[in-house]
Coordinates of C-alpha atoms in Angstrom, one line a residue:
M1 CA -9.6 23.5 -21.2
P2 CA -7.6 20.0 -19.2
R3 CA -8.4 19.1 -16.7
L4 CA -6.4 19.6 -13.1
F5 CA -7.0 16.6 -11.4
G6 CA -4.0 14.0 -13.4
T7 CA -3.1 10.6 -12.6
D8 CA -1.7 11.4 -9.3
G9 CA -3.3 14.9 -7.7
V10 CA -2.4 17.9 -9.0
R11 CA 1.0 19.0 -10.1
G12 CA 3.2 21.3 -11.0
L13 CA 6.2 23.7 -10.5
A14 CA 5.3 25.4 -6.9
N15 CA 4.9 29.1 -7.1
R16 CA 3.8 28.9 -11.0
D17 CA 1.2 26.1 -11.6
L18 CA 0.7 25.6 -8.0
T19 CA -0.2 28.5 -6.6
V20 CA -0.7 29.6 -2.6
E21 CA -4.0 30.7 -4.6
L22 CA -4.7 27.3 -6.1
A23 CA -3.4 25.6 -2.9
L24 CA -6.3 27.0 -1.1
G25 CA -8.8 27.4 -3.0
L26 CA -8.1 23.5 -4.3
A27 CA -8.9 22.6 0.1
Q28 CA -12.2 25.3 0.3
A29 CA -13.9 22.9 -3.0
A30 CA -12.3 19.3 -0.8
A31 CA -13.7 20.9 2.0
Q32 CA -17.2 20.9 0.8
V33 CA -17.3 17.8 -1.5
L34 CA -15.1 15.7 1.6
G35 CA -16.6 17.4 4.2
S36 CA -20.4 16.5 3.0
D37 CA -20.7 13.4 5.0
A38 CA -19.9 14.5 8.5
W39 CA -21.6 17.5 8.1
E40 CA -24.6 15.7 6.8
A41 CA -23.8 13.6 10.3
G42 CA -23.3 16.8 12.2
R43 CA -20.8 16.9 13.7
R44 CA -17.3 18.5 11.9
P45 CA -15.3 16.9 9.6
T46 CA -11.8 16.0 10.7
A47 CA -9.0 16.4 8.2
V48 CA -5.0 15.3 8.0
V49 CA -2.7 17.0 6.6
A50 CA 0.8 16.4 5.9
R51 CA 4.6 17.4 3.6
D52 CA 7.5 15.4 1.6
P53 CA 10.6 17.4 2.7
R54 CA 10.7 20.3 0.0
I55 CA 11.1 24.0 1.1
S56 CA 8.1 24.8 -0.7
G57 CA 5.8 22.2 1.2
E58 CA 5.4 24.8 3.7
F59 CA 3.8 27.7 2.3
I60 CA 1.8 25.0 0.9
A61 CA 0.8 22.9 3.7
A62 CA 0.0 26.3 5.6
A63 CA -3.0 27.2 2.5
V64 CA -4.7 24.0 2.6
A65 CA -4.6 24.1 6.0
A66 CA -6.3 27.8 6.0
G67 CA -8.7 27.0 3.7
L68 CA -9.8 23.7 5.3
A69 CA -10.3 25.0 9.1
S70 CA -11.5 28.4 6.9
S71 CA -14.4 25.9 6.0
G72 CA -15.2 24.8 9.5
V73 CA -12.6 21.4 9.1
D74 CA -10.6 20.4 11.5
V75 CA -7.2 19.4 10.6
L76 CA -4.4 17.7 11.9
D77 CA -1.0 19.0 11.0
A78 CA 0.7 15.3 10.4
G79 CA 3.9 17.1 9.1
V80 CA 6.7 15.4 7.1
I81 CA 5.7 11.6 7.4
P82 CA 5.4 9.4 3.8
T83 CA 2.7 9.2 1.7
P84 CA 1.8 6.1 2.6
A85 CA 1.6 6.8 6.0
A86 CA -0.5 10.1 5.7
A87 CA -3.0 7.3 3.8
F88 CA -2.5 4.7 7.0
L89 CA -3.5 8.0 9.2
I90 CA -6.5 8.7 7.6
A91 CA -8.1 5.1 8.1
D92 CA -5.9 4.9 12.1
I93 CA -8.3 7.9 13.3
G94 CA -11.2 7.8 11.7
A95 CA -10.9 10.8 9.4
D96 CA -12.7 12.1 6.6
F97 CA -10.4 12.2 5.0
G98 CA -6.9 14.0 4.3
V99 CA -4.0 16.0 2.0
M100 CA -0.8 14.6 1.1
I101 CA 1.6 17.9 0.2
S102 CA 4.0 15.6 -2.4
A103 CA 6.2 15.3 -6.1
S104 CA 7.0 11.6 -5.6
H105 CA 9.6 11.3 -7.6
N106 CA 10.1 14.8 -9.5
P107 CA 13.3 17.9 -7.7
A108 CA 12.7 20.4 -5.6
P109 CA 10.3 23.0 -7.4
D110 CA 7.7 20.8 -7.9
N111 CA 4.9 19.6 -5.8
G112 CA 1.7 18.3 -5.5
I113 CA -1.4 18.6 -3.9
K114 CA -3.2 14.3 -3.3
F115 CA -6.7 14.2 -1.6
F116 CA -7.5 10.9 -0.1
A117 CA -10.7 9.1 1.4
A118 CA -11.8 8.8 4.3
G119 CA -10.1 4.8 4.6
G120 CA -7.0 6.7 3.6
K121 CA -8.4 5.7 -0.8
K122 CA -8.2 7.8 -3.6
L123 CA -10.5 9.9 -4.5
A124 CA -12.4 8.1 -7.5
D125 CA -12.4 10.7 -11.0
D126 CA -15.8 12.0 -10.1
L127 CA -14.2 13.0 -6.4
E128 CA -12.0 14.8 -8.3
D129 CA -14.2 16.3 -11.0
R130 CA -16.5 17.7 -8.2
I131 CA -13.7 19.7 -6.2
E132 CA -12.5 21.0 -9.4
A133 CA -16.4 21.8 -10.7
L134 CA -15.9 24.1 -7.0
L135 CA -12.7 25.7 -7.7
N136 CA -14.0 29.0 -8.4
G137 CA -17.4 28.8 -6.7
E138 CA -18.4 30.0 -3.6
K139 CA -16.7 29.0 -0.5
L140 CA -18.0 28.0 3.0
A141 CA -17.4 30.9 5.6
P142 CA -18.5 29.8 8.3
T143 CA -17.9 32.2 11.6
G144 CA -17.6 32.1 15.7
S145 CA -16.2 28.6 17.1
D146 CA -17.8 27.2 13.7
V147 CA -14.1 27.5 12.1
G148 CA -12.1 24.6 12.2
R149 CA -8.9 24.5 14.5
V150 CA -5.4 23.6 13.5
R151 CA -3.6 21.7 15.2
R152 CA -0.3 19.1 15.5
F153 CA -0.2 15.2 14.9
A154 CA 1.6 14.7 18.1
D155 CA 2.3 11.2 17.3
A156 CA 1.5 10.7 14.0
E157 CA 5.1 9.3 12.9
D158 CA 4.4 7.0 16.1
R159 CA 0.9 5.2 15.3
Y160 CA 2.5 4.1 11.3
I161 CA 6.1 2.6 12.6
V162 CA 3.6 0.4 15.2
H163 CA 1.6 -0.8 12.0
L164 CA 4.5 -1.1 9.8
L165 CA 6.1 -3.2 12.6
G166 CA 3.1 -5.8 13.5
T167 CA 3.2 -6.0 9.4
L168 CA 6.1 -8.1 9.5
P169 CA 6.3 -12.4 9.4
H170 CA 9.7 -12.5 10.3
R171 CA 12.4 -10.4 12.7
L172 CA 15.0 -9.3 10.7
E173 CA 17.8 -10.3 12.8
G174 CA 21.4 -11.1 11.0
I175 CA 20.4 -8.5 7.5
H176 CA 22.2 -5.9 7.3
V177 CA 20.6 -2.5 4.7
V178 CA 21.5 -0.2 3.6
L179 CA 19.0 2.8 2.9
D180 CA 18.8 6.3 0.5
C181 CA 16.1 8.1 1.8
A182 CA 16.7 10.1 -0.5
H183 CA 16.7 13.0 1.1
G184 CA 12.8 13.4 1.8
A185 CA 9.6 12.1 3.8
A186 CA 11.6 8.4 4.2
A187 CA 15.0 10.2 6.3
G188 CA 12.9 9.7 10.2
I189 CA 11.0 6.9 9.6
S190 CA 12.6 4.5 7.7
P191 CA 15.7 3.8 9.6
E192 CA 13.9 3.7 12.4
V193 CA 12.0 1.4 11.5
F194 CA 14.8 -1.5 9.8
T195 CA 16.9 -0.5 13.5
D196 CA 13.2 -1.3 15.7
A197 CA 12.6 -4.0 13.7
G198 CA 16.3 -5.7 13.9
A199 CA 17.6 -5.2 11.4
T200 CA 21.9 -3.7 11.3
V201 CA 20.6 -0.4 9.5
T202 CA 23.1 2.0 8.0
V203 CA 21.7 4.9 5.6
I204 CA 22.1 7.4 2.7
G205 CA 20.2 9.9 1.2
N206 CA 18.8 11.2 4.4
D207 CA 19.4 14.2 6.1
P208 CA 17.1 16.6 3.6
N209 CA 17.2 20.2 3.8
G210 CA 14.8 21.5 1.8
I211 CA 15.6 21.4 -1.8
N212 CA 18.4 18.1 -2.3
I213 CA 15.4 15.9 -1.8
N214 CA 15.7 13.4 -4.9
D215 CA 18.6 14.7 -5.8
G216 CA 21.6 12.5 -7.4
V217 CA 20.0 10.0 -4.2
G218 CA 16.3 7.4 -3.8
S219 CA 14.9 5.6 -6.4
T220 CA 15.6 6.9 -9.6
H221 CA 19.5 7.6 -9.1
L222 CA 19.9 3.8 -7.6
D223 CA 24.2 4.7 -8.5
L224 CA 24.8 5.2 -4.3
L225 CA 23.1 3.0 -3.5
A226 CA 24.7 0.2 -4.7
K227 CA 28.8 1.9 -4.6
A228 CA 27.0 2.0 -0.4
V229 CA 26.2 -2.0 -0.5
L230 CA 29.7 -2.4 -1.7
E231 CA 31.6 -0.8 0.6
H232 CA 30.0 -2.0 3.5
G233 CA 29.0 -4.7 2.9
A234 CA 26.0 -5.3 3.3
D235 CA 23.6 -8.0 2.4
V236 CA 20.8 -5.4 0.9
G237 CA 20.0 -2.2 0.0
I238 CA 16.5 -0.3 -0.3
A239 CA 15.8 2.8 -2.2
H240 CA 12.5 4.7 -1.1
D241 CA 11.6 8.2 -3.7
G242 CA 10.6 11.5 -1.8
D243 CA 7.0 10.6 -0.6
A244 CA 8.6 6.8 0.4
D245 CA 5.9 5.6 -1.9
R246 CA 8.0 3.3 -3.2
C247 CA 11.5 0.6 -2.9
L248 CA 13.5 -0.4 -5.4
A249 CA 16.4 -3.3 -4.2
V250 CA 20.3 -3.7 -4.7
D251 CA 21.5 -7.3 -3.6
H252 CA 24.9 -7.5 -2.1
E253 CA 26.9 -7.9 -5.5
G254 CA 25.6 -4.0 -6.0
T255 CA 22.9 -6.2 -8.8
I256 CA 19.7 -3.5 -9.3
V257 CA 16.0 -6.0 -8.3
D258 CA 13.5 -3.7 -10.0
G259 CA 9.5 -3.3 -8.8
D260 CA 8.2 -6.7 -11.6
Q261 CA 11.0 -9.1 -8.7
I262 CA 10.0 -7.2 -5.8
M263 CA 6.5 -9.3 -7.0
A264 CA 8.0 -11.8 -7.9
V265 CA 9.6 -12.7 -4.5
L266 CA 6.2 -11.1 -2.8
A267 CA 4.1 -12.7 -4.7
L268 CA 5.6 -16.5 -4.3
S269 CA 6.3 -15.6 -0.5
M270 CA 1.8 -14.8 0.2
A271 CA 0.7 -17.3 -1.8
K272 CA 2.8 -19.8 0.2
R273 CA 1.3 -18.2 2.9
G274 CA -2.3 -18.7 1.7
M275 CA -2.4 -14.5 1.2
L276 CA -2.4 -13.9 -2.5
N277 CA -5.9 -13.8 -2.6
R278 CA -6.8 -16.1 -5.6
R279 CA -3.2 -17.0 -6.4
T280 CA -3.6 -13.1 -9.1
L281 CA -1.0 -10.1 -9.0
V282 CA -1.9 -7.3 -10.8
A283 CA 0.6 -5.1 -13.0
T284 CA 0.6 -3.3 -15.5
V285 CA 1.2 -4.0 -19.6
M286 CA 4.9 -2.7 -18.9
S287 CA 6.2 -5.5 -16.5
N288 CA 8.1 -7.9 -17.4
L289 CA 7.8 -10.9 -19.3
G290 CA 9.9 -12.8 -16.9
L291 CA 7.0 -12.0 -13.9
R292 CA 4.2 -13.6 -16.1
L293 CA 6.6 -16.5 -17.1
A294 CA 7.4 -17.2 -13.0
M295 CA 4.2 -16.5 -11.9
A296 CA 2.4 -19.1 -14.8
A297 CA 5.5 -21.6 -13.6
N298 CA 4.2 -20.9 -9.7
D299 CA 0.5 -21.5 -11.2
I300 CA 0.1 -17.3 -10.7
H301 CA -2.4 -15.5 -12.4
V302 CA -0.7 -12.3 -13.8
L303 CA -3.7 -9.3 -14.5
Q304 CA -2.6 -6.4 -16.4
T305 CA -3.8 -3.1 -15.8
R306 CA -3.2 0.0 -18.3
V307 CA 0.2 2.0 -16.6
G308 CA -0.7 3.8 -13.8
D309 CA -0.5 2.9 -10.0
R310 CA -4.5 4.0 -9.4
Y311 CA -5.2 2.0 -12.0
V312 CA -3.7 -1.2 -10.6
L313 CA -5.6 -0.5 -7.7
E314 CA -8.6 0.3 -9.4
A315 CA -8.4 -3.6 -11.2
M316 CA -7.4 -4.9 -6.8
N317 CA -10.4 -2.7 -5.4
E318 CA -12.8 -4.5 -7.8
A319 CA -12.1 -8.2 -7.0
G320 CA -9.9 -7.8 -3.8
Y321 CA -6.4 -9.0 -4.5
S322 CA -4.7 -8.7 -2.5
L323 CA -1.3 -7.5 -4.2
G324 CA -0.3 -5.7 -7.3
G325 CA 2.1 -3.0 -8.6
E326 CA 4.2 -1.7 -11.0
Q327 CA 7.9 -2.1 -12.3
S328 CA 8.4 1.3 -10.3
G329 CA 8.8 -0.3 -7.2
H330 CA 5.5 1.4 -6.2
L331 CA 3.2 -2.1 -4.9
I332 CA 0.2 -1.6 -3.5
M333 CA 0.2 -4.8 -0.1
A334 CA -3.6 -4.9 0.0
D335 CA -3.8 -6.7 3.4
Y336 CA -2.5 -3.2 4.9
A337 CA -2.4 -0.4 3.3
T338 CA -4.3 1.1 0.6
T339 CA -1.5 2.6 -1.6
G340 CA 1.8 2.1 -2.6
D341 CA 3.9 1.3 0.5
G342 CA 7.7 1.5 0.6
I343 CA 9.2 1.4 3.7
L344 CA 6.7 -1.8 4.0
T345 CA 8.1 -3.4 0.8
G346 CA 11.4 -3.1 1.8
L347 CA 10.3 -5.0 5.7
Q348 CA 8.7 -7.5 4.0
L349 CA 11.6 -8.1 0.8
L350 CA 13.5 -8.1 3.8
A351 CA 11.4 -10.9 6.2
E352 CA 11.1 -12.7 3.1
M353 CA 15.4 -12.9 3.3
A354 CA 15.1 -13.5 7.8
G355 CA 12.5 -15.7 7.0
T356 CA 14.0 -18.5 3.7
G357 CA 17.8 -17.8 5.4
K358 CA 18.2 -17.0 1.4
S359 CA 19.2 -13.9 -0.4
L360 CA 18.6 -11.4 -2.1
K361 CA 19.9 -12.2 -5.9
E362 CA 19.1 -16.1 -4.9
L363 CA 15.2 -14.7 -4.0
V364 CA 14.6 -13.0 -7.7
S365 CA 16.3 -15.9 -9.7
V366 CA 12.4 -17.1 -9.7
M367 CA 12.1 -14.0 -12.1
T368 CA 14.1 -14.4 -15.3
V369 CA 14.5 -10.0 -16.7
F370 CA 14.3 -10.3 -20.6
P371 CA 15.7 -7.0 -22.1
Q372 CA 12.9 -4.2 -22.8
I373 CA 13.9 -1.4 -25.2
M374 CA 11.5 1.3 -25.2
V375 CA 11.1 4.6 -27.9
N376 CA 9.7 7.6 -27.7
V377 CA 8.7 8.6 -31.0
R378 CA 7.5 12.3 -30.7
G379 CA 5.9 14.1 -33.9
V380 CA 3.6 11.6 -34.6
D381 CA -0.4 11.3 -34.5
Q382 CA -0.6 9.2 -32.0
H383 CA -4.4 8.7 -31.9
R384 CA -3.4 6.3 -35.1
V385 CA -1.5 3.8 -33.5
N386 CA -4.0 1.4 -33.5
D387 CA -5.7 2.3 -36.6
D388 CA -2.6 1.8 -39.3
E389 CA -2.1 -1.3 -40.8
V390 CA 1.7 -0.7 -42.0
V391 CA 2.2 -0.6 -37.8
A392 CA -0.3 -3.6 -37.4
A393 CA 1.8 -5.3 -40.2
A394 CA 4.7 -4.3 -39.0
V395 CA 4.1 -5.8 -35.3
A396 CA 3.0 -8.9 -36.6
E397 CA 5.9 -9.9 -38.3
L398 CA 8.5 -8.9 -35.8
E399 CA 5.7 -10.9 -33.4
H400 CA 6.0 -14.5 -35.4
E401 CA 9.4 -14.1 -34.8
L402 CA 10.2 -13.8 -31.2
G403 CA 6.8 -16.2 -30.6
D404 CA 7.5 -17.1 -27.1
T405 CA 10.3 -15.4 -26.8
G406 CA 9.4 -12.1 -26.5
R407 CA 7.0 -9.0 -26.6
I408 CA 5.5 -5.7 -28.5
L409 CA 3.7 -3.2 -26.6
L410 CA 2.7 0.4 -28.6
R411 CA 1.6 3.4 -26.0
A412 CA -0.4 6.1 -27.9
S413 CA 0.9 9.0 -24.7
G414 CA -2.2 10.7 -23.9
T415 CA -0.6 14.4 -23.7
E416 CA 1.8 14.6 -26.5
P417 CA 1.9 13.3 -30.1
M418 CA 4.0 10.3 -29.3
V419 CA 4.1 6.8 -29.2
R420 CA 6.6 4.6 -26.8
V421 CA 7.7 2.0 -28.6
M422 CA 8.3 -0.9 -26.0
V423 CA 10.0 -4.4 -27.2
E424 CA 11.2 -7.6 -25.0
A425 CA 13.4 -9.9 -26.4
A426 CA 15.4 -12.8 -24.4
D427 CA 18.6 -10.6 -26.0
H428 CA 19.4 -7.3 -26.3
P429 CA 20.3 -6.3 -29.0
T430 CA 17.6 -8.3 -31.0
A431 CA 15.2 -6.1 -28.5
H432 CA 17.4 -3.1 -29.4
R433 CA 17.3 -4.0 -32.7
M434 CA 13.4 -5.0 -33.2
A435 CA 12.3 -1.8 -31.5
H436 CA 14.4 0.3 -33.9
S437 CA 12.8 -1.1 -36.4
L438 CA 9.5 -0.1 -35.3
A439 CA 10.5 2.8 -34.1
D440 CA 10.7 4.2 -37.9
V441 CA 7.7 1.9 -39.1
V442 CA 6.1 4.5 -36.7
K443 CA 8.1 8.2 -37.6
Q444 CA 7.3 6.9 -41.5
R445 CA 3.4 6.0 -41.1
L446 CA 1.8 8.7 -38.8
A447 CA 4.4 11.7 -39.3
V448 CA 2.7 14.7 -38.4

């Protein structure tokens, strides 16, 4: 039986995969696992519950709150706020745990349930497994005054906004930014924060109606943002995803700036200010070769992890690193947040523009982006990708041809018979030729 929890909580089609019954059961099970320390200490647990604005979040949040309160947990309902805001608030008020209801950058029909432990930290695998194991077991059933209460978290947004503004090394006066809030959880907070920080703000994608989240807007659809930056003559554009844990950017010429480039800018800034712990940046194996070369040229080490923000975060926590992230724009700044925070990332990026007087285009010029081609090879035995001698020989031949001007990465899918072939090279034609050539070899050798 497949594991219920994925790499980022429990997700699925709302009211089909993610039902009221499942949400209720997960909340009841989580109350037992994540509230245990409070009960052992002789007090009632407190949990923060939040959601993004997709329509299904309303009934799922109600089911989660019911499951927690019926188990004796006091619930603070923070309403619609970003995922990183929920994580921050759990730590800020000393709650025992929290629940975020969101499917991030997925379309509106999907939804998800993500649990945070005390301190706003993501759950370890063993805690998720314990919750899953209790899902169909006996539940807590207090009565009378021992049941939990559900109250509105009245100052949730204000606490988070004050926190974000407190991270700024520079005010943002003189910068005109276009914000794309993806019709998501950032719509009510991001424009206010950037305005309070001193920027001139133009906003798009800030009219959530429950069904338009991520629909043609946000970090997965940057064309509209690029167009708006050019039309308004803005200095920069910032795009969030539905739950605002990601940030991608557009420079004043409408050119897309991805997470690798943002990491390069922030890593150099933090290193100059003595804030980049051990002069190390944590990134995944999918990060562009240009990022590694740019960091090496500035005496900054890049520690690579498996793909997925949870693996970046694990590596950061293990050694106390201060900056890490993914090409997708999911950046973690450990001095200020326990998870990716798209609003925080955007603020820090604009603060570097304000502090240096440089445009975003000038700042990201520190890194040369190598063309990167990805080919998904389906219908193959992905488990043999690292064992086939012919595939290995083909990789070696291409790596020899590339030398120091590129790299090759083969990744087996963990969920379906597929291998991802990624090639980086100094020019697009070379990357394209090599990626498809290697994909053909994989298809021929590993077909099922």
